[in-house]
Amino acid sequence: MNFSEKTDTLVVGAGLSGLYSAFLLATEQRRTIVLEARERIGGRISGKTAGRGFSVDLGPSWFWPRTQPLIADLTKRLDLAVFRQYEEGRGRFQMNDGSLREYGDCAVEPASWRLAGGMESLVKSLTMRLPPDLIRLREPVCRLERLDDGVAVAVGDPEAEPEKIYHARRVILALPPRLAASTILFTPEPGAELIQAMLKTPTWMASQAKFYALYDKPFWRHEGLSGQGFSQVGPIAEIHDGSAVSGPPFALTGFLGLPPSARTDREELVLACRRQLGEIFGTPAGRPEKIFLKDWSREPRTATRFDQVPLTVHPRYRLPAGKTGFWNDLVLFAGTETSEHQGGYLEGALAAALRVRQLL
């Protein structure tokens, strides 16, 4: 077998768990390669530059320092500017008949915080501390094969000859277990029970869609509103103030309540979001300067066909079939869905990376 490159550890996936795994290994001077199928790093941490140095978070936006010590500590170590989520004022609730009710005390406990540069600043800061050329973009892993002295990692179309083959002493699967089981061929098969456990692990955010609407002025604040809102009508189910730390721009952001099957017409969906924002927060809210919409169920590098049914509760995440990996731990599980500590959150992604480092 002709290898394009050999390494001590190969990380599959450049989301937060994969990047943090590489960061930890780099501090120990271990030879590491990170393969990422997308054209960008970050995984479900995804932002769009919206001008004036502001990046909108189309993936995760918040973290909770009181209950999430790992990410709180990491933001301090990386010297990232943080700020408290804006929650001052009243909230609005849209009833089934479209009528509005107001409520007070919108503050969430424990307190939620954001990064001044958006969550992408966390990804960028970690990446800046990695050796050059460690991350390889547009390299989708299609096959893992166990060898006597490690693992062969093939890149490319699973139904064609591989474009590249890497040799690694150990492999870290830093992507959702369901996605790994659906897109990677394992030789030999690690066992039906494990594969089934991987397929049954829901990918967090995979069925969700998030919007971001930008404005020049925070008119809702001037009316004593927090920007927080909930709706039983839709298409938007949940709304929050998503403004920059000191605007402009100011913003309203949140999540859609429609299932993926009802989100096929993007143009109509954006128009419906504008109308609903106007209904809840007044005419100016229906006229944003810009509106962004990210449907994660349409992202093949995140969602599979099993992720098209929305989650109704936060899953209790754990290691698939209780195993840290397979092939005598030549392949190890990372990724937030494999963490019993805050699984599904950014905190879980960091916890999974720390667990893997202890096993290497």
PDB file of C-alpha atoms in Angstrom, residues 59-289:
ATOM      1  CA  GLY A  59     -24.107  27.545  14.738  1.00  0.00           C
ATOM      2  CA  PRO A  60     -23.638  27.743  18.525  1.00  0.00           C
ATOM      3  CA  SER A  61     -23.608  31.240  20.035  1.00  0.00           C
ATOM      4  CA  TRP A  62     -23.646  30.816  23.800  1.00  0.00           C
ATOM      5  CA  PHE A  63     -21.775  29.193  26.639  1.00  0.00           C
ATOM      6  CA  TRP A  64     -22.489  29.093  30.370  1.00  0.00           C
ATOM      7  CA  PRO A  65     -19.336  29.620  32.504  1.00  0.00           C
ATOM      8  CA  ARG A  66     -20.999  28.610  35.755  1.00  0.00           C
ATOM      9  CA  THR A  67     -21.707  25.074  34.543  1.00  0.00           C
ATOM     10  CA  GLN A  68     -19.153  24.807  31.712  1.00  0.00           C
ATOM     11  CA  PRO A  69     -15.693  25.284  33.235  1.00  0.00           C
ATOM     12  CA  LEU A  70     -13.718  23.869  30.302  1.00  0.00           C
ATOM     13  CA  ILE A  71     -14.803  26.410  27.724  1.00  0.00           C
ATOM     14  CA  ALA A  72     -14.741  29.203  30.299  1.00  0.00           C
ATOM     15  CA  ASP A  73     -11.101  28.351  31.063  1.00  0.00           C
ATOM     16  CA  LEU A  74     -10.176  27.988  27.394  1.00  0.00           C
ATOM     17  CA  THR A  75     -11.541  31.416  26.462  1.00  0.00           C
ATOM     18  CA  LYS A  76      -9.380  32.902  29.230  1.00  0.00           C
ATOM     19  CA  ARG A  77      -6.294  30.977  28.109  1.00  0.00           C
ATOM     20  CA  LEU A  78      -6.816  32.173  24.547  1.00  0.00           C
ATOM     21  CA  ASP A  79      -7.453  35.738  25.774  1.00  0.00           C
ATOM     22  CA  LEU A  80     -10.824  35.979  24.017  1.00  0.00           C
ATOM     23  CA  ALA A  81     -13.181  38.849  24.817  1.00  0.00           C
ATOM     24  CA  VAL A  82     -16.507  37.690  26.227  1.00  0.00           C
ATOM     25  CA  PHE A  83     -19.753  39.468  27.100  1.00  0.00           C
ATOM     26  CA  ARG A  84     -23.044  38.687  28.811  1.00  0.00           C
ATOM     27  CA  GLN A  85     -26.045  37.879  26.643  1.00  0.00           C
ATOM     28  CA  TYR A  86     -28.392  40.882  26.496  1.00  0.00           C
ATOM     29  CA  GLU A  87     -31.566  40.044  28.440  1.00  0.00           C
ATOM     30  CA  GLU A  88     -32.767  43.370  29.847  1.00  0.00           C
ATOM     31  CA  GLY A  89     -36.441  44.123  29.407  1.00  0.00           C
ATOM     32  CA  ARG A  90     -39.591  42.229  28.598  1.00  0.00           C
ATOM     33  CA  GLY A  91     -40.074  39.262  26.299  1.00  0.00           C
ATOM     34  CA  ARG A  92     -42.933  38.437  23.962  1.00  0.00           C
ATOM     35  CA  PHE A  93     -44.803  35.190  23.411  1.00  0.00           C
ATOM     36  CA  GLN A  94     -46.844  34.589  20.254  1.00  0.00           C
ATOM     37  CA  MET A  95     -49.871  32.397  20.903  1.00  0.00           C
ATOM     38  CA  ASN A  96     -51.466  29.883  18.531  1.00  0.00           C
ATOM     39  CA  ASP A  97     -53.938  32.506  17.344  1.00  0.00           C
ATOM     40  CA  GLY A  98     -51.150  34.987  16.608  1.00  0.00           C
ATOM     41  CA  SER A  99     -51.873  37.194  19.614  1.00  0.00           C
ATOM     42  CA  LEU A 100     -48.996  38.454  21.763  1.00  0.00           C
ATOM     43  CA  ARG A 101     -48.384  38.238  25.463  1.00  0.00           C
ATOM     44  CA  GLU A 102     -45.531  39.960  27.289  1.00  0.00           C
ATOM     45  CA  TYR A 103     -43.537  38.582  30.174  1.00  0.00           C
ATOM     46  CA  GLY A 104     -40.789  39.965  32.366  1.00  0.00           C
ATOM     47  CA  ASP A 105     -37.507  38.702  33.801  1.00  0.00           C
ATOM     48  CA  CYS A 106     -35.903  37.303  30.650  1.00  0.00           C
ATOM     49  CA  ALA A 107     -32.606  36.558  32.386  1.00  0.00           C
ATOM     50  CA  VAL A 108     -31.501  32.949  32.010  1.00  0.00           C
ATOM     51  CA  GLU A 109     -29.870  31.093  34.898  1.00  0.00           C
ATOM     52  CA  PRO A 110     -27.095  30.145  34.760  1.00  0.00           C
ATOM     53  CA  ALA A 111     -26.060  33.267  32.840  1.00  0.00           C
ATOM     54  CA  SER A 112     -25.258  32.820  29.168  1.00  0.00           C
ATOM     55  CA  TRP A 113     -22.259  34.509  27.561  1.00  0.00           C
ATOM     56  CA  ARG A 114     -20.978  35.101  24.030  1.00  0.00           C
ATOM     57  CA  LEU A 115     -17.638  35.806  22.363  1.00  0.00           C
ATOM     58  CA  ALA A 116     -17.094  39.344  21.103  1.00  0.00           C
ATOM     59  CA  GLY A 117     -15.716  38.066  17.811  1.00  0.00           C
ATOM     60  CA  GLY A 118     -18.327  35.345  17.434  1.00  0.00           C
ATOM     61  CA  MET A 119     -17.669  31.660  18.054  1.00  0.00           C
ATOM     62  CA  GLU A 120     -15.408  31.633  15.014  1.00  0.00           C
ATOM     63  CA  SER A 121     -12.875  33.586  17.070  1.00  0.00           C
ATOM     64  CA  LEU A 122     -12.478  30.470  19.247  1.00  0.00           C
ATOM     65  CA  VAL A 123     -11.777  28.335  16.191  1.00  0.00           C
ATOM     66  CA  LYS A 124      -9.393  30.870  14.677  1.00  0.00           C
ATOM     67  CA  SER A 125      -7.500  31.317  17.933  1.00  0.00           C
ATOM     68  CA  LEU A 126      -6.979  27.564  18.350  1.00  0.00           C
ATOM     69  CA  THR A 127      -5.895  27.205  14.715  1.00  0.00           C
ATOM     70  CA  MET A 128      -3.326  29.992  15.035  1.00  0.00           C
ATOM     71  CA  ARG A 129      -1.627  27.938  17.742  1.00  0.00           C
ATOM     72  CA  LEU A 130      -1.276  24.840  15.565  1.00  0.00           C
ATOM     73  CA  PRO A 131       1.742  24.035  13.380  1.00  0.00           C
ATOM     74  CA  PRO A 132       1.378  25.158   9.742  1.00  0.00           C
ATOM     75  CA  ASP A 133      -0.035  22.653   7.229  1.00  0.00           C
ATOM     76  CA  LEU A 134      -1.420  20.455  10.003  1.00  0.00           C
ATOM     77  CA  ILE A 135      -5.028  20.861   8.764  1.00  0.00           C
ATOM     78  CA  ARG A 136      -5.967  19.513   5.327  1.00  0.00           C
ATOM     79  CA  LEU A 137      -9.238  20.841   3.914  1.00  0.00           C
ATOM     80  CA  ARG A 138     -11.460  19.209   1.257  1.00  0.00           C
ATOM     81  CA  GLU A 139     -10.219  15.754   2.275  1.00  0.00           C
ATOM     82  CA  PRO A 140     -13.262  13.586   3.132  1.00  0.00           C
ATOM     83  CA  VAL A 141     -12.294  10.326   4.814  1.00  0.00           C
ATOM     84  CA  CYS A 142     -14.101   7.443   3.122  1.00  0.00           C
ATOM     85  CA  ARG A 143     -12.386   4.339   4.551  1.00  0.00           C
ATOM     86  CA  LEU A 144     -10.420   3.192   7.578  1.00  0.00           C
ATOM     87  CA  GLU A 145      -8.512  -0.094   7.372  1.00  0.00           C
ATOM     88  CA  ARG A 146      -6.784  -1.771  10.271  1.00  0.00           C
ATOM     89  CA  LEU A 147      -3.145  -2.683   9.671  1.00  0.00           C
ATOM     90  CA  ASP A 148      -0.593  -4.568  11.742  1.00  0.00           C
ATOM     91  CA  ASP A 149       1.134  -1.295  12.630  1.00  0.00           C
ATOM     92  CA  GLY A 150      -1.732   1.195  12.663  1.00  0.00           C
ATOM     93  CA  VAL A 151      -4.555   2.397  10.443  1.00  0.00           C
ATOM     94  CA  ALA A 152      -4.785   3.223   6.740  1.00  0.00           C
ATOM     95  CA  VAL A 153      -6.969   6.291   6.178  1.00  0.00           C
ATOM     96  CA  ALA A 154      -8.344   6.706   2.657  1.00  0.00           C
ATOM     97  CA  VAL A 155      -9.609  10.027   1.328  1.00  0.00           C
ATOM     98  CA  GLY A 156     -12.035  10.605  -1.534  1.00  0.00           C
ATOM     99  CA  ASP A 157     -15.179   9.113  -3.040  1.00  0.00           C
ATOM    100  CA  PRO A 158     -16.106   5.856  -1.249  1.00  0.00           C
ATOM    101  CA  GLU A 159     -17.170   4.302  -4.562  1.00  0.00           C
ATOM    102  CA  ALA A 160     -13.950   5.171  -6.406  1.00  0.00           C
ATOM    103  CA  GLU A 161     -10.234   4.690  -5.996  1.00  0.00           C
ATOM    104  CA  PRO A 162      -8.994   6.781  -3.055  1.00  0.00           C
ATOM    105  CA  GLU A 163      -7.325  10.080  -3.863  1.00  0.00           C
ATOM    106  CA  LYS A 164      -4.886   9.695  -0.979  1.00  0.00           C
ATOM    107  CA  ILE A 165      -4.059   7.147   1.698  1.00  0.00           C
ATOM    108  CA  TYR A 166      -2.510   8.166   5.005  1.00  0.00           C
ATOM    109  CA  HIS A 167      -0.881   5.904   7.562  1.00  0.00           C
ATOM    110  CA  ALA A 168      -1.489   6.699  11.217  1.00  0.00           C
ATOM    111  CA  ARG A 169      -0.487   4.943  14.394  1.00  0.00           C
ATOM    112  CA  ARG A 170      -3.770   6.089  15.958  1.00  0.00           C
ATOM    113  CA  VAL A 171      -6.917   7.775  14.612  1.00  0.00           C
ATOM    114  CA  ILE A 172      -9.285  10.147  16.426  1.00  0.00           C
ATOM    115  CA  LEU A 173     -12.823  10.234  15.041  1.00  0.00           C
ATOM    116  CA  ALA A 174     -13.770  13.802  15.948  1.00  0.00           C
ATOM    117  CA  LEU A 175     -17.101  13.877  14.152  1.00  0.00           C
ATOM    118  CA  PRO A 176     -20.630  12.784  15.065  1.00  0.00           C
ATOM    119  CA  PRO A 177     -20.839   8.984  15.459  1.00  0.00           C
ATOM    120  CA  ARG A 178     -23.889   8.815  13.196  1.00  0.00           C
ATOM    121  CA  LEU A 179     -22.071  10.711  10.453  1.00  0.00           C
ATOM    122  CA  ALA A 180     -18.996   8.489  10.788  1.00  0.00           C
ATOM    123  CA  ALA A 181     -21.054   5.296  10.575  1.00  0.00           C
ATOM    124  CA  SER A 182     -22.947   6.623   7.543  1.00  0.00           C
ATOM    125  CA  THR A 183     -19.994   7.889   5.488  1.00  0.00           C
ATOM    126  CA  ILE A 184     -16.933   5.780   6.374  1.00  0.00           C
ATOM    127  CA  LEU A 185     -16.271   2.151   5.458  1.00  0.00           C
ATOM    128  CA  PHE A 186     -14.462   0.262   8.221  1.00  0.00           C
ATOM    129  CA  THR A 187     -12.306  -2.768   7.392  1.00  0.00           C
ATOM    130  CA  PRO A 188     -12.713  -5.008   9.269  1.00  0.00           C
ATOM    131  CA  GLU A 189     -16.208  -4.234  10.564  1.00  0.00           C
ATOM    132  CA  PRO A 190     -15.913  -3.094  14.221  1.00  0.00           C
ATOM    133  CA  GLY A 191     -19.063  -5.001  15.125  1.00  0.00           C
ATOM    134  CA  ALA A 192     -22.777  -4.643  14.422  1.00  0.00           C
ATOM    135  CA  GLU A 193     -23.587  -3.555  17.978  1.00  0.00           C
ATOM    136  CA  LEU A 194     -21.151  -0.655  17.819  1.00  0.00           C
ATOM    137  CA  ILE A 195     -22.250   0.472  14.352  1.00  0.00           C
ATOM    138  CA  GLN A 196     -25.886   0.396  15.470  1.00  0.00           C
ATOM    139  CA  ALA A 197     -25.020   2.419  18.569  1.00  0.00           C
ATOM    140  CA  MET A 198     -23.269   4.988  16.371  1.00  0.00           C
ATOM    141  CA  LEU A 199     -26.225   5.218  13.999  1.00  0.00           C
ATOM    142  CA  LYS A 200     -28.636   5.639  16.905  1.00  0.00           C
ATOM    143  CA  THR A 201     -26.704   8.597  18.339  1.00  0.00           C
ATOM    144  CA  PRO A 202     -28.526  11.765  17.223  1.00  0.00           C
ATOM    145  CA  THR A 203     -26.318  14.521  15.849  1.00  0.00           C
ATOM    146  CA  TRP A 204     -26.934  17.715  17.790  1.00  0.00           C
ATOM    147  CA  MET A 205     -28.157  20.638  15.629  1.00  0.00           C
ATOM    148  CA  ALA A 206     -28.420  18.398  12.557  1.00  0.00           C
ATOM    149  CA  SER A 207     -32.184  18.909  12.248  1.00  0.00           C
ATOM    150  CA  GLN A 208     -32.132  22.595  13.211  1.00  0.00           C
ATOM    151  CA  ALA A 209     -32.205  25.821  11.230  1.00  0.00           C
ATOM    152  CA  LYS A 210     -31.040  29.177  12.559  1.00  0.00           C
ATOM    153  CA  PHE A 211     -31.681  32.728  11.360  1.00  0.00           C
ATOM    154  CA  TYR A 212     -29.911  36.042  11.972  1.00  0.00           C
ATOM    155  CA  ALA A 213     -31.525  39.407  11.158  1.00  0.00           C
ATOM    156  CA  LEU A 214     -29.381  42.584  11.285  1.00  0.00           C
ATOM    157  CA  TYR A 215     -30.498  46.132  12.012  1.00  0.00           C
ATOM    158  CA  ASP A 216     -28.886  49.554  12.320  1.00  0.00           C
ATOM    159  CA  LYS A 217     -30.732  50.353  15.550  1.00  0.00           C
ATOM    160  CA  PRO A 218     -31.919  48.235  18.529  1.00  0.00           C
ATOM    161  CA  PHE A 219     -35.498  49.539  18.369  1.00  0.00           C
ATOM    162  CA  TRP A 220     -36.747  46.738  20.615  1.00  0.00           C
ATOM    163  CA  ARG A 221     -34.454  47.882  23.412  1.00  0.00           C
ATOM    164  CA  HIS A 222     -35.836  51.417  23.110  1.00  0.00           C
ATOM    165  CA  GLU A 223     -39.284  49.947  23.773  1.00  0.00           C
ATOM    166  CA  GLY A 224     -38.129  48.120  26.906  1.00  0.00           C
ATOM    167  CA  LEU A 225     -37.917  44.731  25.167  1.00  0.00           C
ATOM    168  CA  SER A 226     -35.092  42.234  25.605  1.00  0.00           C
ATOM    169  CA  GLY A 227     -35.326  40.818  22.101  1.00  0.00           C
ATOM    170  CA  GLN A 228     -36.332  37.496  23.573  1.00  0.00           C
ATOM    171  CA  GLY A 229     -39.414  35.835  22.128  1.00  0.00           C
ATOM    172  CA  PHE A 230     -41.145  32.515  21.639  1.00  0.00           C
ATOM    173  CA  SER A 231     -43.877  31.471  19.254  1.00  0.00           C
ATOM    174  CA  GLN A 232     -46.417  28.686  18.906  1.00  0.00           C
ATOM    175  CA  VAL A 233     -47.132  29.757  15.315  1.00  0.00           C
ATOM    176  CA  GLY A 234     -43.834  29.786  13.461  1.00  0.00           C
ATOM    177  CA  PRO A 235     -41.840  29.486  11.375  1.00  0.00           C
ATOM    178  CA  ILE A 236     -39.652  30.971  14.117  1.00  0.00           C
ATOM    179  CA  ALA A 237     -39.988  29.248  17.487  1.00  0.00           C
ATOM    180  CA  GLU A 238     -37.321  31.010  19.567  1.00  0.00           C
ATOM    181  CA  ILE A 239     -35.746  34.488  19.336  1.00  0.00           C
ATOM    182  CA  HIS A 240     -32.933  36.277  21.195  1.00  0.00           C
ATOM    183  CA  ASP A 241     -30.969  39.503  20.958  1.00  0.00           C
ATOM    184  CA  GLY A 242     -27.938  38.630  18.820  1.00  0.00           C
ATOM    185  CA  SER A 243     -26.318  42.069  18.662  1.00  0.00           C
ATOM    186  CA  ALA A 244     -22.627  42.827  18.638  1.00  0.00           C
ATOM    187  CA  VAL A 245     -21.059  43.618  22.008  1.00  0.00           C
ATOM    188  CA  SER A 246     -21.443  47.328  21.163  1.00  0.00           C
ATOM    189  CA  GLY A 247     -23.441  47.808  17.998  1.00  0.00           C
ATOM    190  CA  PRO A 248     -24.148  48.531  15.317  1.00  0.00           C
ATOM    191  CA  PRO A 249     -24.993  46.124  13.891  1.00  0.00           C
ATOM    192  CA  PHE A 250     -27.762  45.019  16.206  1.00  0.00           C
ATOM    193  CA  ALA A 251     -29.518  41.741  15.638  1.00  0.00           C
ATOM    194  CA  LEU A 252     -32.312  39.328  16.413  1.00  0.00           C
ATOM    195  CA  THR A 253     -31.447  35.660  16.117  1.00  0.00           C
ATOM    196  CA  GLY A 254     -32.991  32.318  16.862  1.00  0.00           C
ATOM    197  CA  PHE A 255     -34.236  28.959  15.702  1.00  0.00           C
ATOM    198  CA  LEU A 256     -36.978  27.793  13.406  1.00  0.00           C
ATOM    199  CA  GLY A 257     -39.633  25.443  14.717  1.00  0.00           C
ATOM    200  CA  LEU A 258     -40.538  23.857  11.377  1.00  0.00           C
ATOM    201  CA  PRO A 259     -39.242  20.337  10.610  1.00  0.00           C
ATOM    202  CA  PRO A 260     -36.724  19.944   7.754  1.00  0.00           C
ATOM    203  CA  SER A 261     -39.460  18.636   5.432  1.00  0.00           C
ATOM    204  CA  ALA A 262     -41.258  21.994   5.722  1.00  0.00           C
ATOM    205  CA  ARG A 263     -38.152  24.078   4.982  1.00  0.00           C
ATOM    206  CA  THR A 264     -37.632  23.262   1.315  1.00  0.00           C
ATOM    207  CA  ASP A 265     -38.441  26.713  -0.148  1.00  0.00           C
ATOM    208  CA  ARG A 266     -35.714  28.978   1.197  1.00  0.00           C
ATOM    209  CA  GLU A 267     -37.028  32.184  -0.387  1.00  0.00           C
ATOM    210  CA  GLU A 268     -40.516  31.704   1.045  1.00  0.00           C
ATOM    211  CA  LEU A 269     -39.022  30.771   4.394  1.00  0.00           C
ATOM    212  CA  VAL A 270     -37.033  34.018   4.590  1.00  0.00           C
ATOM    213  CA  LEU A 271     -40.151  36.028   3.713  1.00  0.00           C
ATOM    214  CA  ALA A 272     -42.125  34.199   6.402  1.00  0.00           C
ATOM    215  CA  CYS A 273     -39.395  34.954   8.965  1.00  0.00           C
ATOM    216  CA  ARG A 274     -39.508  38.648   8.073  1.00  0.00           C
ATOM    217  CA  ARG A 275     -43.270  38.720   8.451  1.00  0.00           C
ATOM    218  CA  GLN A 276     -43.163  36.996  11.809  1.00  0.00           C
ATOM    219  CA  LEU A 277     -40.440  39.274  13.177  1.00  0.00           C
ATOM    220  CA  GLY A 278     -42.642  42.206  12.234  1.00  0.00           C
ATOM    221  CA  GLU A 279     -45.626  40.623  13.953  1.00  0.00           C
ATOM    222  CA  ILE A 280     -43.742  40.074  17.215  1.00  0.00           C
ATOM    223  CA  PHE A 281     -41.495  43.150  17.448  1.00  0.00           C
ATOM    224  CA  GLY A 282     -43.182  45.649  15.150  1.00  0.00           C
ATOM    225  CA  THR A 283     -42.772  46.882  11.580  1.00  0.00           C
ATOM    226  CA  PRO A 284     -39.032  47.742  11.807  1.00  0.00           C
ATOM    227  CA  ALA A 285     -38.247  44.125  12.769  1.00  0.00           C
ATOM    228  CA  GLY A 286     -39.710  42.929   9.485  1.00  0.00           C
ATOM    229  CA  ARG A 287     -37.279  45.099   7.531  1.00  0.00           C
ATOM    230  CA  PRO A 288     -33.768  43.931   8.453  1.00  0.00           C
ATOM    231  CA  GLU A 289     -30.762  45.244   6.553  1.00  0.00           C
TER     232      GLU A 289
END
